[in-house]
PDB file of C-alpha atoms in Angstrom:
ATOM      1  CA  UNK A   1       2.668  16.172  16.957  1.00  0.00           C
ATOM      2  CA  UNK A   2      -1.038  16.505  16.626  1.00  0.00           C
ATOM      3  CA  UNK A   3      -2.717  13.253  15.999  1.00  0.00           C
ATOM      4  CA  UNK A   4      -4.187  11.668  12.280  1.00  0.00           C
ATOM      5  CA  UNK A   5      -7.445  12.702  13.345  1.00  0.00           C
ATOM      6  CA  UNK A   6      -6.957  15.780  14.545  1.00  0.00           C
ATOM      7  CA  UNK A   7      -4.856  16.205  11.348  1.00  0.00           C
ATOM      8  CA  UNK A   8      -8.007  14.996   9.343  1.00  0.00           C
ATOM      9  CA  UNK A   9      -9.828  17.996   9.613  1.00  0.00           C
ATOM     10  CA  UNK A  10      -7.817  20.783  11.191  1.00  0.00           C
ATOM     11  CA  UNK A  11      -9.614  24.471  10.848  1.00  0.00           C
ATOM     12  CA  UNK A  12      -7.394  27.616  11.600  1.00  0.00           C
ATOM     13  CA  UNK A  13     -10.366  29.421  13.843  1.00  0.00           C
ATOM     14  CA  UNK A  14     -10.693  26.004  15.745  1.00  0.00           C
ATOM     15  CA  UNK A  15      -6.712  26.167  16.424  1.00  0.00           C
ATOM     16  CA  UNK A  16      -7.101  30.027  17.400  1.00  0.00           C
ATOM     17  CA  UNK A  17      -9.854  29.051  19.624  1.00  0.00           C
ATOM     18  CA  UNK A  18     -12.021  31.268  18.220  1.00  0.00           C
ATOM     19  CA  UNK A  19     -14.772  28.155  17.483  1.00  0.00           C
ATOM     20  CA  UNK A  20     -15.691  25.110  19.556  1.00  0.00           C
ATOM     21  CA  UNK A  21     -17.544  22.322  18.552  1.00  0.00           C
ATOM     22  CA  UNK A  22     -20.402  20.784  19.468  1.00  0.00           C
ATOM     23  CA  UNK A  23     -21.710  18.616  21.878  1.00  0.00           C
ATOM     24  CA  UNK A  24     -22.034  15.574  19.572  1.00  0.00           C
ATOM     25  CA  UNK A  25     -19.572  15.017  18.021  1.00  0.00           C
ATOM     26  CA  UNK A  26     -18.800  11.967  15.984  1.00  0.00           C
ATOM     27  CA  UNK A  27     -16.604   9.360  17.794  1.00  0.00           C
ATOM     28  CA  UNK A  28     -13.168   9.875  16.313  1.00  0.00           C
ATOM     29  CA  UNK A  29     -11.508   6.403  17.016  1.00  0.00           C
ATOM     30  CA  UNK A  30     -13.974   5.115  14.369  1.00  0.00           C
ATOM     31  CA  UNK A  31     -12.550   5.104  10.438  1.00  0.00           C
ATOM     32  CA  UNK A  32     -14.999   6.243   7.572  1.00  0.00           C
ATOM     33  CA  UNK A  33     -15.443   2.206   6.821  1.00  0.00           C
ATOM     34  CA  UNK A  34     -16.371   1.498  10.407  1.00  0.00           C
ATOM     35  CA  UNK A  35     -18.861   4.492  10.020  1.00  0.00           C
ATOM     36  CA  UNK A  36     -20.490   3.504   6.642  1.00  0.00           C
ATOM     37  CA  UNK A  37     -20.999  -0.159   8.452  1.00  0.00           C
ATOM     38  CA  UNK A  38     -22.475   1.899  10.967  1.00  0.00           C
ATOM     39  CA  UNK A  39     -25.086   3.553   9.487  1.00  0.00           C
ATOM     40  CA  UNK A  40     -25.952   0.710   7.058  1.00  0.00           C
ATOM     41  CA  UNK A  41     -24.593  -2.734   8.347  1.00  0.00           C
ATOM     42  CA  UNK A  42     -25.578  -4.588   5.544  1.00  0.00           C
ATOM     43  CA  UNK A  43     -23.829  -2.418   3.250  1.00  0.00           C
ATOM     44  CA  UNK A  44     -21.375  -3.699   0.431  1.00  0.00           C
ATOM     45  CA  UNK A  45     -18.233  -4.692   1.460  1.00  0.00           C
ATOM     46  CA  UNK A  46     -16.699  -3.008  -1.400  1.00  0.00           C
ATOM     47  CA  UNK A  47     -18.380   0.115  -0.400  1.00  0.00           C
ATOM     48  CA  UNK A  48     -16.865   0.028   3.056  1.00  0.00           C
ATOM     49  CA  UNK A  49     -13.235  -0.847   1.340  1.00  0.00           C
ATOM     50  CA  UNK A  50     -13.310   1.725  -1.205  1.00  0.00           C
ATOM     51  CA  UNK A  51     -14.125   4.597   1.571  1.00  0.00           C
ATOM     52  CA  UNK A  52     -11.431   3.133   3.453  1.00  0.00           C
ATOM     53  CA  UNK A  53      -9.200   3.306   0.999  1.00  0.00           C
ATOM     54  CA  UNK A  54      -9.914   7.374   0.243  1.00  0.00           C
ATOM     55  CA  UNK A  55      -9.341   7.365   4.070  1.00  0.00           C
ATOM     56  CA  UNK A  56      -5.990   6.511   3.263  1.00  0.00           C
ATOM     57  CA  UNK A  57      -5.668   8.795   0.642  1.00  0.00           C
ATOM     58  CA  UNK A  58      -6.764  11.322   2.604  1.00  0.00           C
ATOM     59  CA  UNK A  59      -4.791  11.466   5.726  1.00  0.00           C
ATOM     60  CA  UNK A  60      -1.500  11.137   3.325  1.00  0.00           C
ATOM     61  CA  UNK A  61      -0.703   7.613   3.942  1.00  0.00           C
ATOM     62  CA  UNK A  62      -1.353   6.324   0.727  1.00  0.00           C
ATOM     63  CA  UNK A  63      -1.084   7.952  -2.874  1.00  0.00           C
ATOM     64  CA  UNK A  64      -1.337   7.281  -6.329  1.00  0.00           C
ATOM     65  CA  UNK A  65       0.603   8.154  -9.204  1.00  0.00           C
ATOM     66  CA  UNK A  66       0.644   8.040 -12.565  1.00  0.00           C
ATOM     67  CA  UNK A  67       2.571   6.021 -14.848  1.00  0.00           C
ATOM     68  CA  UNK A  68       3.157   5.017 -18.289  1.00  0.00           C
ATOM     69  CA  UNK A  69       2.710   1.598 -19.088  1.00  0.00           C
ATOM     70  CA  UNK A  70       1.821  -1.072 -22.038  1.00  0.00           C
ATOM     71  CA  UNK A  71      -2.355  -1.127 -22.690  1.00  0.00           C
ATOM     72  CA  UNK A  72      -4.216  -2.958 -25.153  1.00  0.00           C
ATOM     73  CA  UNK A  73      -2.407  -3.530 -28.843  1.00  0.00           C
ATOM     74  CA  UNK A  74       0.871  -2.219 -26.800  1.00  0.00           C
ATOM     75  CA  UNK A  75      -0.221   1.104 -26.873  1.00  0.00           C
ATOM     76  CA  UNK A  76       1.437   2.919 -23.894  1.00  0.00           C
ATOM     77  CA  UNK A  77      -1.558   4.707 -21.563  1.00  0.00           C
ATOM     78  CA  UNK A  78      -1.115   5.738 -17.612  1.00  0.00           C
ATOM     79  CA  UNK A  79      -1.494   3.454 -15.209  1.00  0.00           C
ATOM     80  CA  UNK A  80      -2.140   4.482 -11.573  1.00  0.00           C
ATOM     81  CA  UNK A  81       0.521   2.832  -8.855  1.00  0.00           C
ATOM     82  CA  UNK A  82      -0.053   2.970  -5.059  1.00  0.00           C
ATOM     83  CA  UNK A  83       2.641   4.127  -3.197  1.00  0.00           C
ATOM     84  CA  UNK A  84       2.684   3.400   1.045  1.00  0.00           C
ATOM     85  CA  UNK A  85       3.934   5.935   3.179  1.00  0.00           C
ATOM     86  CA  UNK A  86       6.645   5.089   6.004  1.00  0.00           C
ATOM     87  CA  UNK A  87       4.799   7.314   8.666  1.00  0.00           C
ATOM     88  CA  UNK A  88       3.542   6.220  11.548  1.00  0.00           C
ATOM     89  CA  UNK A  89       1.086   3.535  11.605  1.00  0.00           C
ATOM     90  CA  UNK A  90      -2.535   4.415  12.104  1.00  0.00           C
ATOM     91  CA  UNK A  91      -4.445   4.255  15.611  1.00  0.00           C
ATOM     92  CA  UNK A  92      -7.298   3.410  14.431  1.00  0.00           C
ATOM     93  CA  UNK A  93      -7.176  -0.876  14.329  1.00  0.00           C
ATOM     94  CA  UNK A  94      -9.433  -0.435  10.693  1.00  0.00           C
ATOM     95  CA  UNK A  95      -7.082   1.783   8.794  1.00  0.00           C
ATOM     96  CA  UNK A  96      -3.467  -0.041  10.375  1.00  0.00           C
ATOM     97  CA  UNK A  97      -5.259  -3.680   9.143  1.00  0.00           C
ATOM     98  CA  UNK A  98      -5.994  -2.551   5.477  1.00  0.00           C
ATOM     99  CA  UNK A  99      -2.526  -0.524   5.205  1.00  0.00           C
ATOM    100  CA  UNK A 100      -1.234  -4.084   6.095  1.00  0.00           C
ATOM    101  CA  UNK A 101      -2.916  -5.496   3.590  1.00  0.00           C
ATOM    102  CA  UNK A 102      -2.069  -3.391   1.189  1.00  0.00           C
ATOM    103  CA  UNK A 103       1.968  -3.674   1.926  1.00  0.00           C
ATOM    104  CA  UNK A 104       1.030  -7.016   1.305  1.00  0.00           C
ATOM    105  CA  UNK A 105      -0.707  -6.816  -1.713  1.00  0.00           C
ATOM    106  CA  UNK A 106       1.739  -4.750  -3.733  1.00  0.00           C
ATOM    107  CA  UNK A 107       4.795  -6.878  -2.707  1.00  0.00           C
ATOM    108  CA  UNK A 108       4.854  -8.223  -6.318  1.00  0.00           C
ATOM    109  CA  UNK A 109       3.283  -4.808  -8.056  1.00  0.00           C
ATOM    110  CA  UNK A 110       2.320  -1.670  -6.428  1.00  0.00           C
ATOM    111  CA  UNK A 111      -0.161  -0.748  -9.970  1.00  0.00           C
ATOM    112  CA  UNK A 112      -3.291  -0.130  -8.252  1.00  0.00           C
ATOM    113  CA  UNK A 113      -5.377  -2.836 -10.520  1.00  0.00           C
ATOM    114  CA  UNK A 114      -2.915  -5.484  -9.201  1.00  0.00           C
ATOM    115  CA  UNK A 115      -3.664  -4.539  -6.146  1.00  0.00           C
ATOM    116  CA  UNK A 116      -7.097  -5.038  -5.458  1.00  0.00           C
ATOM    117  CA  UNK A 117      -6.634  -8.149  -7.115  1.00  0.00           C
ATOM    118  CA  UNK A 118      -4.089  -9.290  -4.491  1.00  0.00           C
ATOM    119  CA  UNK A 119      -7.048  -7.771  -2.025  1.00  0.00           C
ATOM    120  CA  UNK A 120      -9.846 -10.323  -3.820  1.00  0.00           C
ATOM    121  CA  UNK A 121      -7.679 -13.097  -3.058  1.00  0.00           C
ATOM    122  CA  UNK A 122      -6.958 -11.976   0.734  1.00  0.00           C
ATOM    123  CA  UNK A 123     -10.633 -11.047   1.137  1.00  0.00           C
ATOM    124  CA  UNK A 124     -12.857 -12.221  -1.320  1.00  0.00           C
ATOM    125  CA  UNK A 125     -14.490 -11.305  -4.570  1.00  0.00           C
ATOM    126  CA  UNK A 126     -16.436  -8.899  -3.017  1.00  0.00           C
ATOM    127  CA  UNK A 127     -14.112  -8.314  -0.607  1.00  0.00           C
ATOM    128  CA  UNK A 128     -16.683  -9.250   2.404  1.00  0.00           C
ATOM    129  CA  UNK A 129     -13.977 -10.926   4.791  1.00  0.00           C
ATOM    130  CA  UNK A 130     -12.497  -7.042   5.006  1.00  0.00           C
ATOM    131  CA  UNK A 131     -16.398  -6.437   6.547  1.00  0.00           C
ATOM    132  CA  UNK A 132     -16.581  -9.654   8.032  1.00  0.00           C
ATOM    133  CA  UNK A 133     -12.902 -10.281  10.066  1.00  0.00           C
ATOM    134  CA  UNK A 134     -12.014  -6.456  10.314  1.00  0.00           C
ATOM    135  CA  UNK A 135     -14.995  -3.493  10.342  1.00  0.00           C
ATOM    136  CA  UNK A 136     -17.553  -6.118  12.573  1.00  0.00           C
ATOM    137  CA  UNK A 137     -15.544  -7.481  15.227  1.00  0.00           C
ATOM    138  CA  UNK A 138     -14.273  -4.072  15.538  1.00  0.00           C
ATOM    139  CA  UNK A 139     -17.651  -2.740  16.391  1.00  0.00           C
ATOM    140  CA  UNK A 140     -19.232  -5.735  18.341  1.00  0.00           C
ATOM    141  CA  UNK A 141     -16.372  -5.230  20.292  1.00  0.00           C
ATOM    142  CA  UNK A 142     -17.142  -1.004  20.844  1.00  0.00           C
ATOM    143  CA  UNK A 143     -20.527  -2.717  21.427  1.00  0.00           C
ATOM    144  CA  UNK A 144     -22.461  -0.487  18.943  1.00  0.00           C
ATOM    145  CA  UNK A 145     -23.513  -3.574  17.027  1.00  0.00           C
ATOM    146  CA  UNK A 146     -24.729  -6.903  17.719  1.00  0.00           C
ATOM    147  CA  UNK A 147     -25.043 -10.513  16.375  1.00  0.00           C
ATOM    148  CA  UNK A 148     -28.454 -11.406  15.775  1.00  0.00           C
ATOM    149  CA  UNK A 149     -30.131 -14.512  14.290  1.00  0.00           C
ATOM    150  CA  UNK A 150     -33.494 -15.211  12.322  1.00  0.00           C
ATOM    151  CA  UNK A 151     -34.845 -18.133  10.943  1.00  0.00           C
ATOM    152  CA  UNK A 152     -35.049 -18.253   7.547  1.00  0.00           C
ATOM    153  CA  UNK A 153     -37.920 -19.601   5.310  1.00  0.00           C
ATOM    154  CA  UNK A 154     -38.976 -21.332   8.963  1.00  0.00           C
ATOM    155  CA  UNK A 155     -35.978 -23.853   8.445  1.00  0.00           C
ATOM    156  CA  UNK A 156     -32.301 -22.198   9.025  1.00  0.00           C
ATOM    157  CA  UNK A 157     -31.283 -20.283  10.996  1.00  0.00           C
ATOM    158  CA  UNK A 158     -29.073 -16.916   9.879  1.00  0.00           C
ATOM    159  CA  UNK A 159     -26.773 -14.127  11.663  1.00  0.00           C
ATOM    160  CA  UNK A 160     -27.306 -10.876  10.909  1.00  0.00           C
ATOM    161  CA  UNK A 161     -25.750  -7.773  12.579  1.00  0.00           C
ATOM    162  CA  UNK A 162     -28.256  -5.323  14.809  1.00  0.00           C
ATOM    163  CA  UNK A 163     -27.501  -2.424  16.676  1.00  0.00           C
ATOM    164  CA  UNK A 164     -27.542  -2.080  20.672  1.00  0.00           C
ATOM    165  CA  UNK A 165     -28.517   1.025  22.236  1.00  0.00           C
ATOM    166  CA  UNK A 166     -25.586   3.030  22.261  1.00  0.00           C
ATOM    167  CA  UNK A 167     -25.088   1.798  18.810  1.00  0.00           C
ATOM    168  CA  UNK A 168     -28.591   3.404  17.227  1.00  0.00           C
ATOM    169  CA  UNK A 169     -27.969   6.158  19.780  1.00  0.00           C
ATOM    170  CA  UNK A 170     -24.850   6.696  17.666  1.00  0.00           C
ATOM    171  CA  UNK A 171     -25.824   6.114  14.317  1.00  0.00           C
ATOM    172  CA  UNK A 172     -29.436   8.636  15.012  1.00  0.00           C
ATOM    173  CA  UNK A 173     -26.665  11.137  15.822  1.00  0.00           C
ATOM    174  CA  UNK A 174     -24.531  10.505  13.055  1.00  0.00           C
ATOM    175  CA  UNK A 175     -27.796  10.909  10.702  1.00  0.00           C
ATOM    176  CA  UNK A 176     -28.511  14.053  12.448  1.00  0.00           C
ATOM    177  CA  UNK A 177     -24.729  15.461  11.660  1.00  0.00           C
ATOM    178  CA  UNK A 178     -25.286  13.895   7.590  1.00  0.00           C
ATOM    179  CA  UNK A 179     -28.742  15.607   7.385  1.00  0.00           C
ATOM    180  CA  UNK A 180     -27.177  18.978   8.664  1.00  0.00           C
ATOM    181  CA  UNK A 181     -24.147  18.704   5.671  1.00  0.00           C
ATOM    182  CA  UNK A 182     -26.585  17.727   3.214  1.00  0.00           C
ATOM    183  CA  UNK A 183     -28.586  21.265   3.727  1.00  0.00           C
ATOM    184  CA  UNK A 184     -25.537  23.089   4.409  1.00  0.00           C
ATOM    185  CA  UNK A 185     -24.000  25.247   1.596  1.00  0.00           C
ATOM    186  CA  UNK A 186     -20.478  24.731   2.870  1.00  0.00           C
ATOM    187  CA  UNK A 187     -18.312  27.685   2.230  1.00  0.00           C
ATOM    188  CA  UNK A 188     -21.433  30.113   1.565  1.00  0.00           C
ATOM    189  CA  UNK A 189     -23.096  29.921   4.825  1.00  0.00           C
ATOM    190  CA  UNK A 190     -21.060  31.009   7.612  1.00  0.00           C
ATOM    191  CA  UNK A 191     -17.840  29.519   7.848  1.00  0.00           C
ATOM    192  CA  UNK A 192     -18.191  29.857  11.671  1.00  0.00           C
ATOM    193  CA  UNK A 193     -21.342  26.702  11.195  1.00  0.00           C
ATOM    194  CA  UNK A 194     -19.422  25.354   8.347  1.00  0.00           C
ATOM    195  CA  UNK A 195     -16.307  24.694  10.742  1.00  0.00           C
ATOM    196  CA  UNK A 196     -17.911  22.937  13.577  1.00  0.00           C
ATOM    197  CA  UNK A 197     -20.319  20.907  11.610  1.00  0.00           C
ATOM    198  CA  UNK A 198     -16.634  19.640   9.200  1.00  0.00           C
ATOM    199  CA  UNK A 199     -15.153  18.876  12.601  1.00  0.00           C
ATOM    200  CA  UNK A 200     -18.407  17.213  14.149  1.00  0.00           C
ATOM    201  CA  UNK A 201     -18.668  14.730  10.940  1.00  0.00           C
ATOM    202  CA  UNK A 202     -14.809  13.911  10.874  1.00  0.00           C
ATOM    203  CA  UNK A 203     -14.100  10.886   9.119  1.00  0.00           C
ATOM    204  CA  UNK A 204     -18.062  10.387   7.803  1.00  0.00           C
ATOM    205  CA  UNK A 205     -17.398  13.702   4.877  1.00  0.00           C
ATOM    206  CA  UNK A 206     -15.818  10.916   3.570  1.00  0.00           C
ATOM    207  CA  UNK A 207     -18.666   8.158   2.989  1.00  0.00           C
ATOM    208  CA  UNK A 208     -20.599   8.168  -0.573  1.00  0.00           C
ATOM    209  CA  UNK A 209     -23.605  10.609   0.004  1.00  0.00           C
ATOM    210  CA  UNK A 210     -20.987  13.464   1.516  1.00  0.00           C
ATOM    211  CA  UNK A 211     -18.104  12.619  -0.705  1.00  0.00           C
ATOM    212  CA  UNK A 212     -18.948  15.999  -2.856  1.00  0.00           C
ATOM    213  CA  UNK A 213     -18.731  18.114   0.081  1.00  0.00           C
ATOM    214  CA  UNK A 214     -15.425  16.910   0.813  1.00  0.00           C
ATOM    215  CA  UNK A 215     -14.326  17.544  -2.478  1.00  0.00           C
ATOM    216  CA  UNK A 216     -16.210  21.121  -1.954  1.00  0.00           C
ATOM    217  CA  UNK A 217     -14.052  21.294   1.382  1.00  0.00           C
ATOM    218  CA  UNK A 218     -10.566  20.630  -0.897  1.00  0.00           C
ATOM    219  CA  UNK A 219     -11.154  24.007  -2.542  1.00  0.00           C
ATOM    220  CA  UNK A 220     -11.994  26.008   0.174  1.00  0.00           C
ATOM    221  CA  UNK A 221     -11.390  29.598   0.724  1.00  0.00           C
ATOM    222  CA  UNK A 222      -7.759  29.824   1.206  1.00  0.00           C
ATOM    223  CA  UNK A 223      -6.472  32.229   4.443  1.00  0.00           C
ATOM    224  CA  UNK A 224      -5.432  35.562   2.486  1.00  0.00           C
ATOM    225  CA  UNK A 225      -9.538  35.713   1.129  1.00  0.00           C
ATOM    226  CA  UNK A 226      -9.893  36.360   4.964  1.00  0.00           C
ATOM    227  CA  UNK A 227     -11.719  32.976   4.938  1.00  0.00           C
ATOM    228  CA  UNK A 228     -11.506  29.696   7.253  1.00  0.00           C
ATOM    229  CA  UNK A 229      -8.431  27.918   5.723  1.00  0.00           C
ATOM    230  CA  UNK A 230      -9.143  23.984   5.931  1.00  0.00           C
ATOM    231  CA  UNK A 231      -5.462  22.380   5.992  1.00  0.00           C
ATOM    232  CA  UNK A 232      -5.217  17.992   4.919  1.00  0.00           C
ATOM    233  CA  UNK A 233      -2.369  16.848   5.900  1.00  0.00           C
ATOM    234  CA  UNK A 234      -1.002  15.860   2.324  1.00  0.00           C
ATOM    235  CA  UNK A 235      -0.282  18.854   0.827  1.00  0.00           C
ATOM    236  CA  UNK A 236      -0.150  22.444   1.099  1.00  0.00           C
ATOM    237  CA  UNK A 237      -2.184  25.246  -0.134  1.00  0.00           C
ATOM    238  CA  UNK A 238      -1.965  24.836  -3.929  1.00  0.00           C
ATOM    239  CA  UNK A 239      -4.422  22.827  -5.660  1.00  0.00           C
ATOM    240  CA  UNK A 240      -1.597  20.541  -7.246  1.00  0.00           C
ATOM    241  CA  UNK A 241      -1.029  19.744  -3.446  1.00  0.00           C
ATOM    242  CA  UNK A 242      -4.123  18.460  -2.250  1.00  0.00           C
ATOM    243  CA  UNK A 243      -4.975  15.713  -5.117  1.00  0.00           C
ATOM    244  CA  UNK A 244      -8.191  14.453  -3.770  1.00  0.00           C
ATOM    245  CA  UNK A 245     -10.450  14.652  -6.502  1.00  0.00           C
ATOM    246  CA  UNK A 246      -8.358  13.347  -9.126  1.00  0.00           C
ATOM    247  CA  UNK A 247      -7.255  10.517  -7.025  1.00  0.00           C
ATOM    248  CA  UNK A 248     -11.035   9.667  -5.921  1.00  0.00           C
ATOM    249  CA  UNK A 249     -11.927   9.022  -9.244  1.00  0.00           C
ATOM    250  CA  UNK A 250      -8.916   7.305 -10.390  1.00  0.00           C
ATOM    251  CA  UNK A 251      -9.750   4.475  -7.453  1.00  0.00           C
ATOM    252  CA  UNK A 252     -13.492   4.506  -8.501  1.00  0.00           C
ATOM    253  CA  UNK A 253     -12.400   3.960 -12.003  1.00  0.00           C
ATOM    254  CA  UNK A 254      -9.693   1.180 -10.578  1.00  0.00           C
ATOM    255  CA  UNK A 255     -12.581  -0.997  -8.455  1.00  0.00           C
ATOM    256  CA  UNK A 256     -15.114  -0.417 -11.764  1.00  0.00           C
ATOM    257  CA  UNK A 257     -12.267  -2.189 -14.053  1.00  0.00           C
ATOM    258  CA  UNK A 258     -11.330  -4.686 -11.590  1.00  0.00           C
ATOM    259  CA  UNK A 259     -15.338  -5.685 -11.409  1.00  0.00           C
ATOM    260  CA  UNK A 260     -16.065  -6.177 -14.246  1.00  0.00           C
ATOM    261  CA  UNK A 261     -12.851  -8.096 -15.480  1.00  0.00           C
ATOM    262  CA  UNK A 262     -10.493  -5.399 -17.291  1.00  0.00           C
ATOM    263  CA  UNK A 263      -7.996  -5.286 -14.326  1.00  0.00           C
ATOM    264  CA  UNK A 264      -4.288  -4.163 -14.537  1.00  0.00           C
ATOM    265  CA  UNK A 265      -2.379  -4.706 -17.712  1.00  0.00           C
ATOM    266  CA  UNK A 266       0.237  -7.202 -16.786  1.00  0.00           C
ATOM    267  CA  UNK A 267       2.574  -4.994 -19.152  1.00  0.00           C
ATOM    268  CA  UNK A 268       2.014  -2.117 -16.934  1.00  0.00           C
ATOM    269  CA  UNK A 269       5.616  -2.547 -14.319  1.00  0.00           C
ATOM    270  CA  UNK A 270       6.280  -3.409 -11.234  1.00  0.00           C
ATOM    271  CA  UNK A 271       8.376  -0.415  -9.975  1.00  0.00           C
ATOM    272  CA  UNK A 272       8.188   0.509  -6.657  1.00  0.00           C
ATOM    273  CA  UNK A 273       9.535   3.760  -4.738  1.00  0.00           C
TER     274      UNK A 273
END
């Protein structure tokens, strides 16, 4: 069985042989969330737990569905639930601590607002112990990052989080392999390029600034237009198979309600599989 990563972004001319990647490649035990932290350590935590999330969603562990359920003035309106896959657990320490998580947060309701709800509580309103007790210790301990303190205001002292040298070695070629998808034109440039820089980047396509190429990436040119077929390992090659887009937005929307107080409905079921 070929592994989650491998999986992640499988290209049929890279399975015939007939392309090899490059030199640098980005590490592929490191999640999207570990690589956002990467590039940007004092990113948001909710940032780095929303990308993890669309990991997730990505590899076909998680997925969302929609269901009826009572909204404001009882109307009835579609509420998204999470639903956990019984696959095998994730390699990568990130992705296996948030799935765990989020069995644990949908014990009582799998509808996604309830969810990251449950998640505030475990982590935080801003969900910074996910950054702080998962995504760091995870990288100190790669040794790409660093604890570093500076005095603050001349009084107190404060820990921040640098990078070593293998660590900005790492996140300069990660740049490099960002700055290359942001001029590429995906699908119309030659899919030869387009196929080894998808397979260099890995799990970064899925970080903010790239997000629309991976969406891009979902529609590719499918096998019979003689192009390179990109296959995700949750669905097939119909478009109702590989729900992406639609489920991007729908845990965007999710994280913007639960911010700023509108939540899940607690009208809106607590059905599981």
């Amino acid at each position: 069985m070929r592994s989650e990563r491998a999986a992640f972004f499988s290209v049929k001319s890279l399975e015939e042989g007939m392309v090899q990647p490059t030199n640098e490649v980005i590490r592929q035990n490191l999640s999207a969330a570990e690589l956002l932290v990467l590039l940007n350590p004092s990113v948001e935590a909710m940032e780095a737990l929303k990308v993890g999330l669309k990991e997730l969603l990505a590899l076909g562990l998680v997925r969302l569905e929609k269901r009826l359920g009572r909204g404001w003035l009882g109307k009835e309106v579609p509420h998204p639930f999470l639903h956990i896959s019984s696959r095998e657990r994730p390699k990568n320490r990130v992705l296996d601590g948030l799935l765990g998580d989020l069995r644990s947060a949908s014990r009582h309701s799998p509808e996604l607002g309830h969810v990251l709800k449950e998640l505030q509580k475990e982590h935080g309103q801003n969900y910074e112990r996910f950054k702080q007790r998962i995504i760091l210790p995870d990288l100190l301990a790669q040794g790409l990052l660093e604890p570093q303190t500076k005095k603050v205001l001349g009084l107190f002292r404060a820990t921040h989080y640098g990078h070593t040298a293998a660590g900005l070695a790492y996140k300069k070629q990660l740049e490099h392999h960002v700055a290359q998808a942001r001029r590429t034109r995906l699908l119309k440039d030659d899919p030869t390029h387009v196929a080894v820089l998808m397979v260099s980047l890995g799990p970064a396509l899925l970080m903010p600034e790239l997000e629309l190429h991976f969406r891009q990436l979902n529609h590719g040119v499918r096998p019979e237009d003689g192009g390179y077929a990109l296959v995700f390992p949750a669905g097939g090659g119909r478009d109702e198979d590989r729900p992406f887009e639609a489920d991007f937005k729908t845990l965007d929307q999710a994280f913007g309600d639960v911010c700023s107080g509108a939540g899940a409905s607690g009208d809106a079921g607590s059905g599981g599989e």
